[in-house]
Amino acid sequence: MSSDRPVRVVVQHDTIDRDAVRAVTNLLRALPGARVRLVLHGPAVLTSRADLTELDDLPPEAEVVACRTALRDRGIDPADLRPDVGTVPSGVAEVVQLQHDGWSYLRV
């Protein structure tokens, strides 16, 4: 892709599977230098726990955030998350805000 602006993609994910890891990996291979933020909400926040392996193969340059509302609803303490996972107050609001800010959107 030719542009003087880097590609920015928000990936919305709300299920417990490895589809998001594959999608983000493929995006970063195809678009080197892209900025990709994976937003986990709903049941997908379970994969952000430090004791689980679903996100182990995620490229290190991918940004991952988990919805604090979904964490709270599932009784997950943010202190128990993987060290590479941040939190946002609302996963869906994060997706909407990033789209408003010009990020491309992908739901996996």
CSV table of N, CA, C and O in Angstrom, one decimal:
chain,number,residue,atom,x,y,z
A,1,MET,N,0.8,-1.2,0.0
A,1,MET,CA,0.0,0.0,0.0
A,1,MET,C,0.9,1.2,0.0
A,1,MET,O,1.9,1.3,0.7
A,2,SER,N,0.5,2.2,-0.8
A,2,SER,CA,1.3,3.4,-0.8
A,2,SER,C,0.5,4.5,-0.1
A,2,SER,O,-0.6,4.8,-0.5
A,3,SER,N,1.1,5.1,0.8
A,3,SER,CA,0.6,6.2,1.6
A,3,SER,C,1.6,6.8,2.5
A,3,SER,O,2.5,6.1,2.9
A,4,ASP,N,1.5,8.1,2.8
A,4,ASP,CA,2.5,8.6,3.7
A,4,ASP,C,2.0,8.5,5.1
A,4,ASP,O,2.7,8.8,6.0
A,5,ARG,N,0.8,7.9,5.3
A,5,ARG,CA,0.3,7.6,6.6
A,5,ARG,C,0.3,6.2,6.9
A,5,ARG,O,0.0,5.3,6.1
A,6,PRO,N,0.8,5.7,8.1
A,6,PRO,CA,0.8,4.3,8.4
A,6,PRO,C,-0.6,3.7,8.5
A,6,PRO,O,-1.6,4.4,8.9
A,7,VAL,N,-0.7,2.5,8.1
A,7,VAL,CA,-2.0,1.8,8.2
A,7,VAL,C,-2.3,1.5,9.7
A,7,VAL,O,-1.4,1.1,10.5
A,8,ARG,N,-3.5,1.8,10.1
A,8,ARG,CA,-3.9,1.5,11.5
A,8,ARG,C,-5.2,0.7,11.4
A,8,ARG,O,-6.2,1.1,10.8
A,9,VAL,N,-5.2,-0.4,12.1
A,9,VAL,CA,-6.4,-1.3,12.1
A,9,VAL,C,-6.8,-1.7,13.5
A,9,VAL,O,-5.9,-2.1,14.3
A,10,VAL,N,-8.0,-1.6,13.8
A,10,VAL,CA,-8.6,-2.0,15.1
A,10,VAL,C,-9.3,-3.4,14.7
A,10,VAL,O,-10.1,-3.4,13.8
A,11,VAL,N,-8.9,-4.4,15.5
A,11,VAL,CA,-9.5,-5.7,15.3
A,11,VAL,C,-10.4,-6.0,16.5
A,11,VAL,O,-9.9,-6.0,17.7
A,12,GLN,N,-11.7,-6.2,16.3
A,12,GLN,CA,-12.6,-6.5,17.3
A,12,GLN,C,-12.8,-8.0,17.5
A,12,GLN,O,-13.0,-8.7,16.5
A,13,HIS,N,-12.7,-8.5,18.7
A,13,HIS,CA,-12.8,-9.9,18.9
A,13,HIS,C,-13.5,-10.2,20.2
A,13,HIS,O,-13.2,-9.7,21.2
A,14,ASP,N,-14.5,-11.1,20.1
A,14,ASP,CA,-15.4,-11.4,21.2
A,14,ASP,C,-15.6,-12.9,21.5
A,14,ASP,O,-16.6,-13.3,22.2
A,15,THR,N,-14.8,-13.8,20.9
A,15,THR,CA,-15.0,-15.2,21.1
A,15,THR,C,-13.7,-15.8,21.6
A,15,THR,O,-12.6,-15.2,21.5
A,16,ILE,N,-13.8,-17.0,22.1
A,16,ILE,CA,-12.6,-17.7,22.6
A,16,ILE,C,-12.1,-18.7,21.6
A,16,ILE,O,-12.5,-19.8,21.5
A,17,ASP,N,-11.1,-18.2,20.8
A,17,ASP,CA,-10.5,-19.0,19.8
A,17,ASP,C,-9.2,-18.3,19.3
A,17,ASP,O,-8.9,-17.2,19.8
A,18,ARG,N,-8.5,-18.9,18.4
A,18,ARG,CA,-7.2,-18.3,17.9
A,18,ARG,C,-7.4,-17.5,16.6
A,18,ARG,O,-6.4,-17.2,16.0
A,19,ASP,N,-8.6,-17.3,16.2
A,19,ASP,CA,-8.8,-16.6,14.9
A,19,ASP,C,-8.2,-15.2,14.9
A,19,ASP,O,-7.7,-14.8,13.9
A,20,ALA,N,-8.4,-14.5,16.0
A,20,ALA,CA,-7.8,-13.2,16.1
A,20,ALA,C,-6.3,-13.2,16.0
A,20,ALA,O,-5.7,-12.3,15.3
A,21,VAL,N,-5.6,-14.1,16.6
A,21,VAL,CA,-4.2,-14.2,16.5
A,21,VAL,C,-3.8,-14.5,15.1
A,21,VAL,O,-2.9,-13.8,14.6
A,22,ARG,N,-4.5,-15.4,14.4
A,22,ARG,CA,-4.2,-15.6,13.0
A,22,ARG,C,-4.4,-14.3,12.1
A,22,ARG,O,-3.6,-14.0,11.3
A,23,ALA,N,-5.5,-13.7,12.4
A,23,ALA,CA,-5.8,-12.5,11.6
A,23,ALA,C,-4.8,-11.4,11.8
A,23,ALA,O,-4.3,-10.7,10.9
A,24,VAL,N,-4.4,-11.1,13.1
A,24,VAL,CA,-3.5,-10.1,13.4
A,24,VAL,C,-2.1,-10.4,12.8
A,24,VAL,O,-1.4,-9.6,12.2
A,25,THR,N,-1.7,-11.7,12.9
A,25,THR,CA,-0.4,-12.1,12.4
A,25,THR,C,-0.4,-11.9,10.8
A,25,THR,O,0.6,-11.4,10.3
A,26,ASN,N,-1.5,-12.3,10.2
A,26,ASN,CA,-1.5,-12.1,8.7
A,26,ASN,C,-1.5,-10.7,8.3
A,26,ASN,O,-0.9,-10.3,7.3
A,27,LEU,N,-2.2,-9.8,9.1
A,27,LEU,CA,-2.2,-8.4,8.8
A,27,LEU,C,-0.8,-7.8,8.9
A,27,LEU,O,-0.4,-7.1,8.0
A,28,LEU,N,-0.1,-8.2,9.9
A,28,LEU,CA,1.2,-7.6,10.1
A,28,LEU,C,2.2,-8.1,9.1
A,28,LEU,O,3.2,-7.4,8.8
A,29,ARG,N,2.0,-9.4,8.7
A,29,ARG,CA,2.9,-9.9,7.6
A,29,ARG,C,2.6,-9.1,6.3
A,29,ARG,O,3.6,-8.8,5.5
A,30,ALA,N,1.4,-8.9,6.0
A,30,ALA,CA,1.0,-8.3,4.7
A,30,ALA,C,1.2,-6.8,4.7
A,30,ALA,O,1.4,-6.2,3.6
A,31,LEU,N,1.2,-6.2,5.9
A,31,LEU,CA,1.3,-4.7,6.0
A,31,LEU,C,2.4,-4.4,7.0
A,31,LEU,O,2.1,-3.9,8.1
A,32,PRO,N,3.6,-4.6,6.6
A,32,PRO,CA,4.7,-4.3,7.6
A,32,PRO,C,4.6,-2.8,8.0
A,32,PRO,O,4.4,-2.0,7.2
A,33,GLY,N,4.8,-2.6,9.3
A,33,GLY,CA,4.8,-1.3,9.8
A,33,GLY,C,3.4,-0.8,10.2
A,33,GLY,O,3.2,0.3,10.7
A,34,ALA,N,2.4,-1.6,9.9
A,34,ALA,CA,1.0,-1.3,10.3
A,34,ALA,C,0.9,-1.3,11.8
A,34,ALA,O,1.6,-2.0,12.5
A,35,ARG,N,0.0,-0.5,12.3
A,35,ARG,CA,-0.3,-0.5,13.7
A,35,ARG,C,-1.6,-1.2,13.9
A,35,ARG,O,-2.6,-0.9,13.2
A,36,VAL,N,-1.6,-2.3,14.7
A,36,VAL,CA,-2.8,-3.1,14.9
A,36,VAL,C,-3.1,-3.2,16.3
A,36,VAL,O,-2.3,-3.6,17.1
A,37,ARG,N,-4.4,-2.9,16.7
A,37,ARG,CA,-4.8,-3.0,18.1
A,37,ARG,C,-5.9,-4.0,18.1
A,37,ARG,O,-7.0,-3.8,17.5
A,38,LEU,N,-5.7,-5.0,18.9
A,38,LEU,CA,-6.7,-6.1,19.1
A,38,LEU,C,-7.5,-5.7,20.3
A,38,LEU,O,-7.0,-5.6,21.4
A,39,VAL,N,-8.8,-5.6,20.2
A,39,VAL,CA,-9.7,-5.2,21.3
A,39,VAL,C,-10.5,-6.4,21.7
A,39,VAL,O,-11.3,-7.0,20.9
A,40,LEU,N,-10.3,-6.9,22.9
A,40,LEU,CA,-11.0,-8.1,23.4
A,40,LEU,C,-12.1,-7.7,24.3
A,40,LEU,O,-12.0,-6.8,25.2
A,41,HIS,N,-13.3,-8.2,24.0
A,41,HIS,CA,-14.5,-8.0,24.8
A,41,HIS,C,-15.3,-9.2,24.9
A,41,HIS,O,-15.1,-10.2,24.2
A,42,GLY,N,-16.4,-9.2,25.7
A,42,GLY,CA,-17.2,-10.4,25.8
A,42,GLY,C,-16.3,-11.5,26.3
A,42,GLY,O,-15.3,-11.3,27.0
A,43,PRO,N,-16.7,-12.7,25.9
A,43,PRO,CA,-16.0,-13.9,26.4
A,43,PRO,C,-14.5,-13.9,26.0
A,43,PRO,O,-13.7,-14.5,26.7
A,44,ALA,N,-14.1,-13.2,25.0
A,44,ALA,CA,-12.7,-13.1,24.5
A,44,ALA,C,-11.8,-12.6,25.6
A,44,ALA,O,-10.6,-12.9,25.6
A,45,VAL,N,-12.3,-11.8,26.6
A,45,VAL,CA,-11.4,-11.3,27.6
A,45,VAL,C,-10.8,-12.4,28.4
A,45,VAL,O,-9.7,-12.3,29.0
A,46,LEU,N,-11.4,-13.6,28.4
A,46,LEU,CA,-10.8,-14.7,29.2
A,46,LEU,C,-9.5,-15.1,28.6
A,46,LEU,O,-8.6,-15.5,29.4
A,47,THR,N,-9.2,-14.9,27.3
A,47,THR,CA,-7.9,-15.2,26.7
A,47,THR,C,-6.8,-14.3,27.2
A,47,THR,O,-5.6,-14.6,26.9
A,48,SER,N,-7.2,-13.2,27.8
A,48,SER,CA,-6.1,-12.2,28.2
A,48,SER,C,-5.5,-12.6,29.6
A,48,SER,O,-4.6,-11.9,30.0
A,49,ARG,N,-6.0,-13.6,30.2
A,49,ARG,CA,-5.4,-14.0,31.5
A,49,ARG,C,-4.0,-14.5,31.3
A,49,ARG,O,-3.7,-15.2,30.4
A,50,ALA,N,-3.2,-14.2,32.3
A,50,ALA,CA,-1.7,-14.6,32.2
A,50,ALA,C,-1.5,-16.1,32.2
A,50,ALA,O,-0.6,-16.6,31.7
A,51,ASP,N,-2.5,-16.9,32.8
A,51,ASP,CA,-2.3,-18.3,32.8
A,51,ASP,C,-2.8,-19.1,31.6
A,51,ASP,O,-2.8,-20.3,31.6
A,52,LEU,N,-3.3,-18.4,30.6
A,52,LEU,CA,-3.8,-19.0,29.4
A,52,LEU,C,-2.9,-18.7,28.2
A,52,LEU,O,-2.1,-17.8,28.2
A,53,THR,N,-3.0,-19.6,27.2
A,53,THR,CA,-2.0,-19.5,26.1
A,53,THR,C,-2.6,-19.1,24.7
A,53,THR,O,-1.8,-19.0,23.8
A,54,GLU,N,-3.8,-18.7,24.7
A,54,GLU,CA,-4.4,-18.3,23.4
A,54,GLU,C,-3.7,-17.2,22.6
A,54,GLU,O,-3.7,-17.2,21.4
A,55,LEU,N,-3.1,-16.3,23.4
A,55,LEU,CA,-2.4,-15.2,22.8
A,55,LEU,C,-0.9,-15.3,22.6
A,55,LEU,O,-0.2,-14.4,22.2
A,56,ASP,N,-0.4,-16.5,23.0
A,56,ASP,CA,1.1,-16.7,23.0
A,56,ASP,C,1.7,-16.4,21.6
A,56,ASP,O,2.8,-15.9,21.6
A,57,ASP,N,1.0,-16.7,20.5
A,57,ASP,CA,1.7,-16.6,19.2
A,57,ASP,C,1.4,-15.2,18.6
A,57,ASP,O,1.7,-15.0,17.4
A,58,LEU,N,0.8,-14.3,19.3
A,58,LEU,CA,0.6,-13.0,18.8
A,58,LEU,C,1.9,-12.3,18.5
A,58,LEU,O,2.8,-12.3,19.4
A,59,PRO,N,2.0,-11.6,17.4
A,59,PRO,CA,3.3,-10.8,17.1
A,59,PRO,C,3.5,-9.8,18.2
A,59,PRO,O,2.5,-9.1,18.7
A,60,PRO,N,4.7,-9.6,18.7
A,60,PRO,CA,4.9,-8.6,19.8
A,60,PRO,C,4.6,-7.2,19.4
A,60,PRO,O,4.3,-6.4,20.3
A,61,GLU,N,4.5,-6.8,18.1
A,61,GLU,CA,4.2,-5.5,17.8
A,61,GLU,C,2.7,-5.2,17.8
A,61,GLU,O,2.2,-4.0,17.7
A,62,ALA,N,1.9,-6.2,18.0
A,62,ALA,CA,0.4,-6.0,18.1
A,62,ALA,C,0.1,-5.5,19.5
A,62,ALA,O,0.7,-5.9,20.5
A,63,GLU,N,-0.8,-4.5,19.5
A,63,GLU,CA,-1.3,-4.0,20.7
A,63,GLU,C,-2.6,-4.7,21.1
A,63,GLU,O,-3.4,-5.0,20.3
A,64,VAL,N,-2.7,-5.1,22.4
A,64,VAL,CA,-3.9,-5.8,22.9
A,64,VAL,C,-4.5,-5.1,24.1
A,64,VAL,O,-3.7,-4.8,25.0
A,65,VAL,N,-5.8,-4.9,24.0
A,65,VAL,CA,-6.5,-4.3,25.2
A,65,VAL,C,-7.7,-5.1,25.5
A,65,VAL,O,-8.3,-5.7,24.6
A,66,ALA,N,-8.1,-5.2,26.7
A,66,ALA,CA,-9.2,-5.9,27.2
A,66,ALA,C,-10.2,-5.0,27.8
A,66,ALA,O,-9.8,-4.0,28.5
A,67,CYS,N,-11.5,-5.2,27.6
A,67,CYS,CA,-12.6,-4.4,28.1
A,67,CYS,C,-12.7,-4.6,29.6
A,67,CYS,O,-12.9,-5.7,30.1
A,68,ARG,N,-12.6,-3.5,30.4
A,68,ARG,CA,-12.8,-3.6,31.8
A,68,ARG,C,-14.2,-4.1,32.3
A,68,ARG,O,-14.3,-4.8,33.3
A,69,THR,N,-15.2,-3.7,31.5
A,69,THR,CA,-16.5,-4.1,31.8
A,69,THR,C,-16.7,-5.6,31.7
A,69,THR,O,-17.2,-6.2,32.6
A,70,ALA,N,-16.2,-6.2,30.6
A,70,ALA,CA,-16.2,-7.6,30.4
A,70,ALA,C,-15.4,-8.3,31.5
A,70,ALA,O,-15.8,-9.4,31.9
A,71,LEU,N,-14.2,-7.8,31.8
A,71,LEU,CA,-13.4,-8.4,32.9
A,71,LEU,C,-14.2,-8.4,34.2
A,71,LEU,O,-14.3,-9.5,34.9
A,72,ARG,N,-14.8,-7.3,34.6
A,72,ARG,CA,-15.6,-7.2,35.8
A,72,ARG,C,-16.7,-8.2,35.8
A,72,ARG,O,-17.0,-8.9,36.7
A,73,ASP,N,-17.4,-8.2,34.7
A,73,ASP,CA,-18.6,-9.1,34.6
A,73,ASP,C,-18.2,-10.6,34.7
A,73,ASP,O,-19.0,-11.4,35.1
A,74,ARG,N,-17.0,-10.9,34.4
A,74,ARG,CA,-16.5,-12.3,34.5
A,74,ARG,C,-15.6,-12.6,35.7
A,74,ARG,O,-15.0,-13.6,35.9
A,75,GLY,N,-15.5,-11.6,36.6
A,75,GLY,CA,-14.8,-11.7,37.8
A,75,GLY,C,-13.3,-11.8,37.7
A,75,GLY,O,-12.6,-12.5,38.5
A,76,ILE,N,-12.8,-11.2,36.6
A,76,ILE,CA,-11.3,-11.2,36.3
A,76,ILE,C,-10.7,-10.0,36.8
A,76,ILE,O,-11.1,-8.9,36.4
A,77,ASP,N,-9.7,-10.1,37.7
A,77,ASP,CA,-8.9,-8.9,38.2
A,77,ASP,C,-7.9,-8.5,37.1
A,77,ASP,O,-7.2,-9.3,36.6
A,78,PRO,N,-7.9,-7.2,36.7
A,78,PRO,CA,-6.9,-6.8,35.7
A,78,PRO,C,-5.5,-7.1,36.1
A,78,PRO,O,-4.6,-7.3,35.2
A,79,ALA,N,-5.2,-7.3,37.4
A,79,ALA,CA,-3.8,-7.7,37.8
A,79,ALA,C,-3.5,-9.1,37.4
A,79,ALA,O,-2.3,-9.5,37.3
A,80,ASP,N,-4.5,-9.9,37.0
A,80,ASP,CA,-4.3,-11.3,36.5
A,80,ASP,C,-4.1,-11.4,35.0
A,80,ASP,O,-4.0,-12.5,34.5
A,81,LEU,N,-4.0,-10.3,34.3
A,81,LEU,CA,-3.9,-10.3,32.9
A,81,LEU,C,-2.4,-10.5,32.5
A,81,LEU,O,-1.5,-10.2,33.3
A,82,ARG,N,-2.2,-10.9,31.3
A,82,ARG,CA,-0.9,-11.0,30.7
A,82,ARG,C,-0.2,-9.6,30.8
A,82,ARG,O,-0.9,-8.6,30.6
A,83,PRO,N,1.1,-9.6,30.9
A,83,PRO,CA,1.7,-8.2,31.1
A,83,PRO,C,1.6,-7.4,29.8
A,83,PRO,O,1.7,-6.2,29.8
A,84,ASP,N,1.4,-8.0,28.6
A,84,ASP,CA,1.3,-7.3,27.4
A,84,ASP,C,-0.1,-6.9,27.0
A,84,ASP,O,-0.3,-6.4,25.9
A,85,VAL,N,-1.0,-7.1,27.9
A,85,VAL,CA,-2.4,-6.7,27.7
A,85,VAL,C,-2.8,-5.5,28.5
A,85,VAL,O,-2.7,-5.5,29.7
A,86,GLY,N,-3.3,-4.4,27.9
A,86,GLY,CA,-3.8,-3.3,28.6
A,86,GLY,C,-5.3,-3.4,28.8
A,86,GLY,O,-5.9,-4.4,28.4
A,87,THR,N,-5.9,-2.4,29.4
A,87,THR,CA,-7.3,-2.4,29.6
A,87,THR,C,-7.9,-1.1,29.1
A,87,THR,O,-7.2,0.0,29.0
A,88,VAL,N,-9.1,-1.1,28.7
A,88,VAL,CA,-9.9,0.1,28.3
A,88,VAL,C,-11.2,0.0,29.0
A,88,VAL,O,-11.7,-1.1,29.4
A,89,PRO,N,-11.9,1.1,29.3
A,89,PRO,CA,-13.1,1.1,30.1
A,89,PRO,C,-14.2,0.3,29.4
A,89,PRO,O,-14.9,-0.5,30.0
A,90,SER,N,-14.3,0.4,28.0
A,90,SER,CA,-15.3,-0.3,27.3
A,90,SER,C,-14.7,-0.7,25.9
A,90,SER,O,-14.2,0.1,25.2
A,91,GLY,N,-14.8,-2.0,25.6
A,91,GLY,CA,-14.2,-2.5,24.4
A,91,GLY,C,-15.0,-1.9,23.2
A,91,GLY,O,-14.3,-1.5,22.2
A,92,VAL,N,-16.3,-1.9,23.2
A,92,VAL,CA,-17.0,-1.4,22.1
A,92,VAL,C,-16.8,0.1,21.9
A,92,VAL,O,-16.7,0.6,20.8
A,93,ALA,N,-16.7,0.9,23.0
A,93,ALA,CA,-16.4,2.3,22.9
A,93,ALA,C,-15.0,2.5,22.3
A,93,ALA,O,-14.8,3.5,21.5
A,94,GLU,N,-14.0,1.7,22.6
A,94,GLU,CA,-12.7,1.8,22.1
A,94,GLU,C,-12.7,1.6,20.6
A,94,GLU,O,-12.1,2.3,19.8
A,95,VAL,N,-13.5,0.6,20.1
A,95,VAL,CA,-13.6,0.3,18.7
A,95,VAL,C,-14.2,1.5,18.0
A,95,VAL,O,-13.7,2.0,16.9
A,96,VAL,N,-15.3,2.1,18.5
A,96,VAL,CA,-16.0,3.2,17.9
A,96,VAL,C,-15.0,4.4,17.9
A,96,VAL,O,-14.9,5.1,16.9
A,97,GLN,N,-14.3,4.7,19.0
A,97,GLN,CA,-13.4,5.8,19.0
A,97,GLN,C,-12.3,5.7,18.0
A,97,GLN,O,-12.0,6.7,17.3
A,98,LEU,N,-11.7,4.5,17.9
A,98,LEU,CA,-10.6,4.3,16.9
A,98,LEU,C,-11.1,4.5,15.5
A,98,LEU,O,-10.4,5.1,14.7
A,99,GLN,N,-12.3,4.0,15.2
A,99,GLN,CA,-12.9,4.2,13.9
A,99,GLN,C,-13.1,5.7,13.6
A,99,GLN,O,-12.8,6.2,12.6
A,100,HIS,N,-13.6,6.4,14.6
A,100,HIS,CA,-13.8,7.8,14.5
A,100,HIS,C,-12.5,8.5,14.2
A,100,HIS,O,-12.4,9.5,13.5
A,101,ASP,N,-11.4,8.0,14.8
A,101,ASP,CA,-10.1,8.6,14.6
A,101,ASP,C,-9.4,8.2,13.3
A,101,ASP,O,-8.2,8.5,13.1
A,102,GLY,N,-10.1,7.4,12.5
A,102,GLY,CA,-9.6,7.0,11.2
A,102,GLY,C,-9.0,5.7,11.1
A,102,GLY,O,-8.4,5.3,10.0
A,103,TRP,N,-9.1,4.8,12.1
A,103,TRP,CA,-8.6,3.5,12.0
A,103,TRP,C,-9.5,2.6,11.2
A,103,TRP,O,-10.7,2.8,11.2
A,104,SER,N,-8.9,1.7,10.4
A,104,SER,CA,-9.7,0.7,9.7
A,104,SER,C,-10.3,-0.3,10.7
A,104,SER,O,-9.6,-0.5,11.7
A,105,TYR,N,-11.4,-1.0,10.3
A,105,TYR,CA,-12.0,-1.9,11.2
A,105,TYR,C,-12.1,-3.3,10.7
A,105,TYR,O,-12.4,-3.5,9.5
A,106,LEU,N,-11.8,-4.3,11.5
A,106,LEU,CA,-11.9,-5.7,11.2
A,106,LEU,C,-12.5,-6.4,12.4
A,106,LEU,O,-12.0,-6.3,13.5
A,107,ARG,N,-13.6,-7.1,12.1
A,107,ARG,CA,-14.1,-7.9,13.2
A,107,ARG,C,-13.8,-9.4,12.9
A,107,ARG,O,-13.9,-9.9,11.8
A,108,VAL,N,-13.2,-10.1,13.9
A,108,VAL,CA,-12.8,-11.5,13.8
A,108,VAL,C,-13.6,-12.3,14.8
A,108,VAL,O,-13.8,-11.9,15.9
